[in-house]
Short mmCIF file of C-alpha atoms and ligand atoms in Angstrom, two decimals:
data_model
loop_
_atom_site.label_atom_id
_atom_site.label_comp_id
_atom_site.label_asym_id
_atom_site.label_seq_id
_atom_site.Cartn_x
_atom_site.Cartn_y
_atom_site.Cartn_z
CA MET A 11 5.51 27.55 16.01
CA ARG A 12 7.85 26.09 18.98
CA ALA A 13 8.03 22.75 20.98
CA THR A 14 10.28 21.20 22.96
CA ALA A 15 10.67 17.37 23.09
CA ILE A 16 12.64 14.73 25.10
CA ALA A 17 13.64 11.23 23.53
CA GLN A 18 15.71 8.46 25.13
CA PRO A 19 18.41 6.40 23.50
CA ASN A 20 17.58 2.78 22.69
CA ILE A 21 19.68 -0.18 22.60
CA ALA A 22 18.91 -3.21 20.25
CA LEU A 23 18.85 -6.42 21.73
CA ILE A 24 18.17 -8.00 18.40
CA LYS A 25 20.38 -5.95 16.01
CA TYR A 26 19.71 -3.90 12.82
CA TRP A 27 22.55 -3.69 10.40
CA GLY A 28 22.06 -3.34 6.55
CA LYS A 29 19.59 -1.48 4.73
CA ARG A 30 17.27 -2.73 1.82
CA ASP A 31 16.77 0.76 0.44
CA CYS A 32 18.90 3.54 0.95
CA ASP A 33 16.85 6.39 -0.16
CA LEU A 34 14.02 5.27 2.08
CA ASN A 35 16.33 4.16 4.66
CA LEU A 36 14.37 0.68 5.00
CA PRO A 37 16.49 -1.68 7.20
CA ALA A 38 17.35 -5.18 5.74
CA VAL A 39 16.18 -6.89 8.91
CA GLY A 40 13.93 -5.94 11.80
CA SER A 41 15.24 -5.20 15.40
CA LEU A 42 14.08 -5.34 18.82
CA SER A 43 15.19 -2.80 21.51
CA VAL A 44 14.75 -1.33 24.74
CA THR A 45 14.67 2.28 25.54
CA LEU A 46 16.35 3.62 28.29
CA GLY A 47 15.15 5.75 31.20
CA SER A 48 18.09 7.66 32.54
CA ILE A 49 19.96 9.44 29.55
CA GLY A 50 18.24 11.40 26.85
CA THR A 51 18.04 14.14 24.30
CA ARG A 52 16.22 17.36 24.77
CA THR A 53 15.30 19.03 21.36
CA THR A 54 13.75 22.28 20.83
CA VAL A 55 12.50 23.34 17.15
CA GLU A 56 11.24 26.83 16.31
CA PHE A 57 9.96 27.66 12.83
CA ASP A 58 10.45 31.15 12.14
CA ALA A 59 9.46 33.07 8.84
CA THR A 60 12.31 35.77 9.06
CA LEU A 61 15.06 33.01 9.02
CA ASN A 62 16.81 32.53 5.55
CA ALA A 63 18.32 29.16 6.51
CA ASP A 64 17.90 26.38 8.96
CA ARG A 65 20.31 26.91 12.14
CA VAL A 66 21.21 23.51 14.00
CA TYR A 67 23.00 23.60 17.46
CA ILE A 68 24.01 20.65 18.92
CA ASN A 69 25.23 20.59 22.60
CA GLU A 70 25.86 24.24 22.26
CA GLN A 71 28.01 24.23 19.03
CA GLU A 72 26.59 25.22 15.68
CA ALA A 73 26.52 22.38 13.39
CA ASP A 74 27.73 22.30 9.78
CA SER A 75 26.79 20.33 6.75
CA ALA A 76 26.62 17.29 8.72
CA ASN A 77 23.29 18.39 9.47
CA ARG A 78 21.79 17.86 5.82
CA ARG A 79 19.94 15.12 7.58
CA VAL A 80 18.33 17.49 10.22
CA GLU A 81 17.17 19.85 7.28
CA ASN A 82 16.02 16.89 5.16
CA CYS A 83 13.80 16.02 8.15
CA LEU A 84 12.68 19.54 8.47
CA ASP A 85 11.83 19.64 4.73
CA ARG A 86 9.40 16.73 5.06
CA PHE A 87 7.67 18.49 7.81
CA ARG A 88 7.51 21.80 5.90
CA GLU A 89 6.12 19.92 2.86
CA LYS A 90 3.41 18.50 5.12
CA ALA A 91 2.44 21.80 6.66
CA GLY A 92 2.53 23.62 3.40
CA ILE A 93 5.08 26.41 4.54
CA ALA A 94 8.50 27.43 3.81
CA HIS A 95 9.85 28.71 7.15
CA LYS A 96 13.04 28.03 8.38
CA ALA A 97 13.73 26.73 11.87
CA ILE A 98 16.30 26.77 14.72
CA VAL A 99 16.73 23.73 16.23
CA THR A 100 18.68 23.44 19.46
CA THR A 101 19.47 19.90 20.74
CA ALA A 102 21.56 18.63 23.60
CA ASN A 103 22.50 14.92 24.98
CA ASP A 104 23.33 14.32 28.37
CA PHE A 105 25.74 11.29 27.06
CA PRO A 106 28.49 11.08 24.66
CA THR A 107 27.40 11.84 21.01
CA GLY A 108 28.23 9.90 18.21
CA ALA A 109 30.07 6.97 20.16
CA GLY A 110 27.80 4.12 19.83
CA LEU A 111 25.14 5.37 22.33
CA ALA A 112 22.45 5.88 19.64
CA SER A 113 22.44 9.60 19.81
CA SER A 114 21.00 9.68 16.37
CA ALA A 115 18.00 7.63 17.73
CA SER A 116 17.20 9.70 20.32
CA GLY A 117 17.95 12.93 18.35
CA PHE A 118 15.74 12.28 15.73
CA ALA A 119 12.96 10.74 17.70
CA ALA A 120 12.88 13.81 19.75
CA LEU A 121 13.08 16.40 16.61
CA VAL A 122 10.05 14.62 14.72
CA VAL A 123 7.85 14.84 17.88
CA ALA A 124 8.93 18.49 18.35
CA ALA A 125 8.46 19.46 14.74
CA ASP A 126 5.17 17.80 14.74
CA ARG A 127 3.89 19.57 17.76
CA ALA A 128 5.48 23.06 16.59
CA LEU A 129 3.88 22.78 13.32
CA GLU A 130 0.58 21.47 14.96
CA LEU A 131 0.26 18.70 12.53
CA ASN A 132 -0.91 16.09 14.85
CA LEU A 133 0.48 13.10 12.77
CA GLY A 134 -0.43 9.63 13.57
CA ALA A 135 2.16 7.35 15.18
CA ASP A 136 2.92 5.47 11.70
CA GLU A 137 3.70 8.73 10.16
CA LEU A 138 5.86 9.69 12.90
CA VAL A 139 7.79 6.13 12.54
CA ASP A 140 8.31 6.70 8.80
CA LEU A 141 9.56 10.28 9.32
CA ALA A 142 11.99 9.16 12.00
CA ARG A 143 13.22 6.08 10.05
CA ILE A 144 14.05 8.10 6.98
CA SER A 145 16.31 10.20 9.12
CA SER A 146 17.72 7.53 11.32
CA GLY A 147 17.02 3.49 11.04
CA SER A 148 17.03 3.17 14.80
CA ALA A 149 15.22 6.28 15.50
CA PRO A 150 11.55 4.84 15.31
CA ARG A 151 12.42 2.75 18.48
CA SER A 152 12.96 5.66 20.62
CA LEU A 153 9.30 6.93 19.82
CA PHE A 154 8.21 4.46 21.91
CA GLY A 155 8.95 3.02 25.68
CA GLY A 156 10.02 -0.48 27.30
CA PHE A 157 10.73 -3.37 24.72
CA VAL A 158 10.21 -2.05 21.30
CA LEU A 159 9.69 -4.05 17.83
CA LEU A 160 10.62 -2.54 14.54
CA GLU A 161 9.54 -4.90 11.58
CA ASN A 162 9.32 -4.83 7.94
CA ASP A 163 5.79 -4.81 7.01
CA SER A 164 4.37 -6.54 3.66
CA GLY A 165 3.38 -3.31 2.18
CA GLY A 166 7.26 -2.30 1.65
CA GLY A 167 7.55 0.11 4.60
CA THR A 168 8.20 -0.42 8.43
CA ARG A 169 6.05 -0.59 11.73
CA CYS A 170 6.96 -0.08 15.18
CA SER A 171 5.42 -0.54 18.67
CA SER A 172 6.04 -1.28 22.25
CA VAL A 173 5.71 -5.03 22.99
CA LEU A 174 5.89 -4.46 26.70
CA ALA A 175 5.86 -1.25 28.91
CA PRO A 176 8.80 -0.21 30.91
CA GLU A 177 7.16 -0.87 34.44
CA THR A 178 5.81 -4.30 33.38
CA TRP A 179 9.32 -6.00 33.53
CA PRO A 180 12.15 -3.66 35.14
CA TRP A 181 15.65 -4.18 34.02
CA SER A 182 18.77 -2.27 34.89
CA ILE A 183 21.22 -1.52 32.01
CA MET A 184 24.99 -0.34 32.68
CA ILE A 185 26.84 1.18 30.02
CA ALA A 186 30.43 0.94 30.23
CA VAL A 187 32.03 3.82 28.49
CA THR A 188 35.53 3.11 27.21
CA SER A 189 35.77 6.23 24.78
CA ASP A 190 34.29 9.66 24.46
CA ALA A 191 35.62 9.98 20.84
CA PRO A 192 33.05 9.93 18.06
CA LYS A 193 33.22 6.65 15.86
CA LYS A 194 35.34 6.82 12.81
CA VAL A 195 33.06 4.91 10.46
CA SER A 196 29.45 6.04 11.01
CA SER A 197 26.67 3.23 11.22
CA THR A 198 25.28 4.09 7.87
CA ASP A 199 28.60 3.67 5.84
CA GLY A 200 29.55 0.61 7.90
CA MET A 201 26.36 -1.20 7.18
CA GLU A 202 26.43 -0.29 3.63
CA SER A 203 29.92 -1.56 3.36
CA SER A 204 28.84 -4.70 4.97
CA ARG A 205 25.81 -5.16 2.63
CA THR A 206 28.25 -4.77 -0.44
CA THR A 207 31.15 -6.61 0.73
CA SER A 208 30.79 -9.01 3.70
CA PRO A 209 30.26 -12.83 2.50
CA TYR A 210 28.10 -13.36 5.77
CA PHE A 211 25.60 -10.40 4.95
CA SER A 212 23.11 -12.64 3.07
CA ARG A 213 23.06 -15.38 5.91
CA TRP A 214 22.66 -12.64 8.45
CA VAL A 215 19.53 -11.44 6.75
CA GLU A 216 18.27 -15.14 6.29
CA THR A 217 18.45 -16.08 9.91
CA HIS A 218 17.42 -12.95 11.42
CA ASP A 219 13.79 -13.50 11.68
CA ALA A 220 14.18 -16.42 13.55
CA ASP A 221 16.30 -14.66 16.27
CA LEU A 222 13.55 -11.81 16.33
CA GLN A 223 10.57 -13.95 16.78
CA ALA A 224 12.40 -16.13 19.36
CA ALA A 225 13.30 -12.96 21.31
CA VAL A 226 9.78 -11.57 21.11
CA ALA A 227 8.29 -14.93 22.63
CA ASN A 228 10.98 -15.00 25.55
CA ILE A 229 9.81 -11.29 26.19
CA GLU A 230 6.38 -12.77 26.53
CA LYS A 231 7.68 -15.53 28.73
CA ARG A 232 9.80 -12.99 30.69
CA ASP A 233 12.64 -15.69 30.06
CA PHE A 234 15.73 -13.35 30.77
CA GLU A 235 18.35 -16.10 30.34
CA LYS A 236 16.95 -17.12 27.00
CA LEU A 237 16.54 -13.56 25.77
CA GLY A 238 20.16 -12.85 26.97
CA GLU A 239 21.46 -15.74 24.94
CA LEU A 240 19.72 -14.47 21.84
CA ALA A 241 20.49 -10.85 22.38
CA GLU A 242 24.38 -11.87 22.81
CA ARG A 243 24.43 -14.03 19.74
CA SER A 244 22.68 -11.32 17.67
CA CYS A 245 25.31 -8.69 18.81
CA LEU A 246 27.95 -11.10 17.59
CA LYS A 247 26.65 -11.94 14.45
CA MET A 248 26.12 -8.30 13.56
CA HIS A 249 29.81 -7.75 14.53
CA ALA A 250 30.84 -10.81 12.50
CA VAL A 251 29.38 -9.35 9.54
CA ALA A 252 31.06 -6.07 10.16
CA MET A 253 34.25 -7.44 10.86
CA THR A 254 34.01 -9.64 7.51
CA SER A 255 33.57 -6.29 5.74
CA SER A 256 36.01 -5.16 3.21
CA PRO A 257 37.74 -3.09 4.69
CA PRO A 258 36.95 -4.85 7.80
CA LEU A 259 35.07 -2.90 10.50
CA LEU A 260 36.35 -3.25 14.10
CA TYR A 261 34.32 -1.07 16.56
CA TRP A 262 35.71 -2.56 19.74
CA SER A 263 38.44 -1.54 21.81
CA GLY A 264 40.69 -3.68 24.04
CA ALA A 265 38.52 -2.52 26.76
CA THR A 266 35.39 -3.32 25.09
CA LEU A 267 36.56 -7.10 24.73
CA GLU A 268 37.69 -7.01 28.18
CA CYS A 269 34.32 -5.97 29.19
CA ALA A 270 32.53 -8.72 27.50
CA GLN A 271 34.86 -11.38 28.89
CA ASN A 272 33.83 -9.74 32.43
CA ILE A 273 30.44 -10.13 31.72
CA ARG A 274 30.55 -13.75 30.65
CA GLU A 275 32.58 -14.48 33.96
CA LEU A 276 30.00 -12.97 35.89
CA ARG A 277 27.19 -15.26 34.28
CA LYS A 278 29.49 -18.13 34.93
CA SER A 279 29.60 -17.28 38.59
CA GLY A 280 25.80 -17.49 38.70
CA VAL A 281 24.75 -13.68 38.13
CA SER A 282 22.20 -13.47 35.28
CA THR A 283 23.64 -10.73 32.68
CA PHE A 284 24.51 -10.45 29.16
CA PHE A 285 26.00 -7.84 26.90
CA SER A 286 25.41 -6.12 23.74
CA ILE A 287 27.75 -3.78 21.66
CA ASP A 288 26.92 -1.26 18.73
CA ALA A 289 28.99 0.39 16.23
CA GLY A 290 31.27 1.89 18.87
CA PRO A 291 33.40 0.82 21.76
CA GLN A 292 30.80 1.06 24.60
CA LEU A 293 29.67 -2.23 26.43
CA LYS A 294 26.13 -2.37 27.45
CA ALA A 295 25.11 -4.67 30.07
CA PHE A 296 21.67 -5.80 30.88
CA CYS A 297 20.36 -7.36 34.27
CA LEU A 298 17.53 -7.47 36.77
CA PRO A 299 17.48 -4.81 39.27
CA GLU A 300 18.77 -6.79 42.08
CA ASN A 301 22.28 -7.48 40.41
CA SER A 302 22.74 -4.08 39.13
CA GLU A 303 25.37 -3.13 41.85
CA MET A 304 27.21 -6.39 41.12
CA VAL A 305 27.35 -5.79 37.48
CA ARG A 306 28.18 -2.00 37.80
CA GLU A 307 31.14 -2.78 40.23
CA SER A 308 32.45 -5.46 37.90
CA LEU A 309 32.45 -3.29 34.95
CA GLU A 310 33.89 -0.40 36.94
CA SER A 311 36.95 -2.96 37.74
CA VAL A 312 37.85 -3.47 34.16
CA PRO A 313 40.99 -1.46 33.14
CA GLY A 314 39.97 1.18 30.49
CA VAL A 315 36.62 1.49 31.54
CA LEU A 316 36.22 5.28 31.93
CA ARG A 317 33.08 5.53 33.81
CA VAL A 318 29.67 3.17 33.87
CA ILE A 319 26.42 4.95 33.36
CA SER A 320 23.46 2.93 34.79
CA SER A 321 19.96 3.08 33.57
CA LYS A 322 16.32 1.63 33.88
CA LEU A 323 13.93 1.13 31.00
CA GLY A 324 12.18 4.42 29.93
CA GLU A 325 9.35 5.97 28.04
CA GLY A 326 8.86 6.84 24.66
CA ALA A 327 9.50 10.26 23.06
CA ARG A 328 7.25 12.98 24.40
CA ILE A 329 6.61 16.69 24.60
CA VAL A 330 7.84 18.90 27.46
CA GLU A 331 7.18 22.46 26.38
O1 LIG B 424 20.26 4.12 13.74
P1 LIG B 424 21.51 3.82 12.79
O2 LIG B 424 21.47 3.94 11.33
O3 LIG B 424 22.69 4.67 13.50
O4 LIG B 424 21.92 2.18 13.01
C1 LIG B 424 22.12 1.58 14.21
C2 LIG B 424 22.82 0.27 14.19
C3 LIG B 424 23.16 -0.31 15.37
O5 LIG B 424 23.13 0.53 16.60
C4 LIG B 424 24.57 -0.90 15.44
C5 LIG B 424 22.41 -1.58 15.77
C6 LIG B 424 20.81 -1.26 16.07
O6 LIG B 424 20.03 -1.99 15.73
O7 LIG B 424 20.52 -0.18 16.93
#
């Protein structure tokens, strides 16, 4: 009743921000992401009839009530398996946790894959997508590799799939880390505040599908420049919605903005690259592998950048033990 899985974070090119159903954690909009290849979460789940409570260890620290989300996720697996056993979950990230690097996405993707194997449920991909999504809206995307589309379906749920395998169109991703501190407002709280208070939220939802479809078409055409334009705009639209919430949400630091200007300058000088920013102060730059050293050096020169993590595209969540 024990299994270990690895899952990698993903970064959305076309962002998800806002929910249409908080209980089922259904997103208001679809999203399109890339799964990273060089940083990850390793999670072991062991169900044990002798335990009287779930125990969750994140990066070697025992976690407290914040881990209701993990317990809720385990409850759904227990229900499917028809057992009451509690579990020990041990999870470790090799990157900063809770700082806009999608640790919840890789964490819950690894958890559902490991729990499924530990209980020998052999659930189908759609069921794993639903179980991952209920815990974290971006987690289903880490179940798949390469370029991944998460869409609302007509039946009131979501579906998720890889639109292009990682080796088909190799990319480099540079993450400029500007802070290791966890964010002050979680994405769940932030997006709910945006939904209820930002005057731009309804326009965000109305205009989102066109961005998503255009991005998928440009992946099919392998048009890096067009995709970059769409992705940078989707990121800035999301932050415009966040910034116009009440109270306003500003996830950037000064260094985040300096990095964004740096990437735009680099692009003006002829290097094909674009950026994205999530609910935290790190900036993610994307380029083709031939430009990766130039982009890395350029970001490293920005004051306030603590380090640059470089990654290629990666695979979906998988069992390792
Ligand atoms: O998975 P969550 O609920 O933490 O939300 C992720 C939201 C963003 O990272 C800001 C955007 C996205 O689509 O990944």
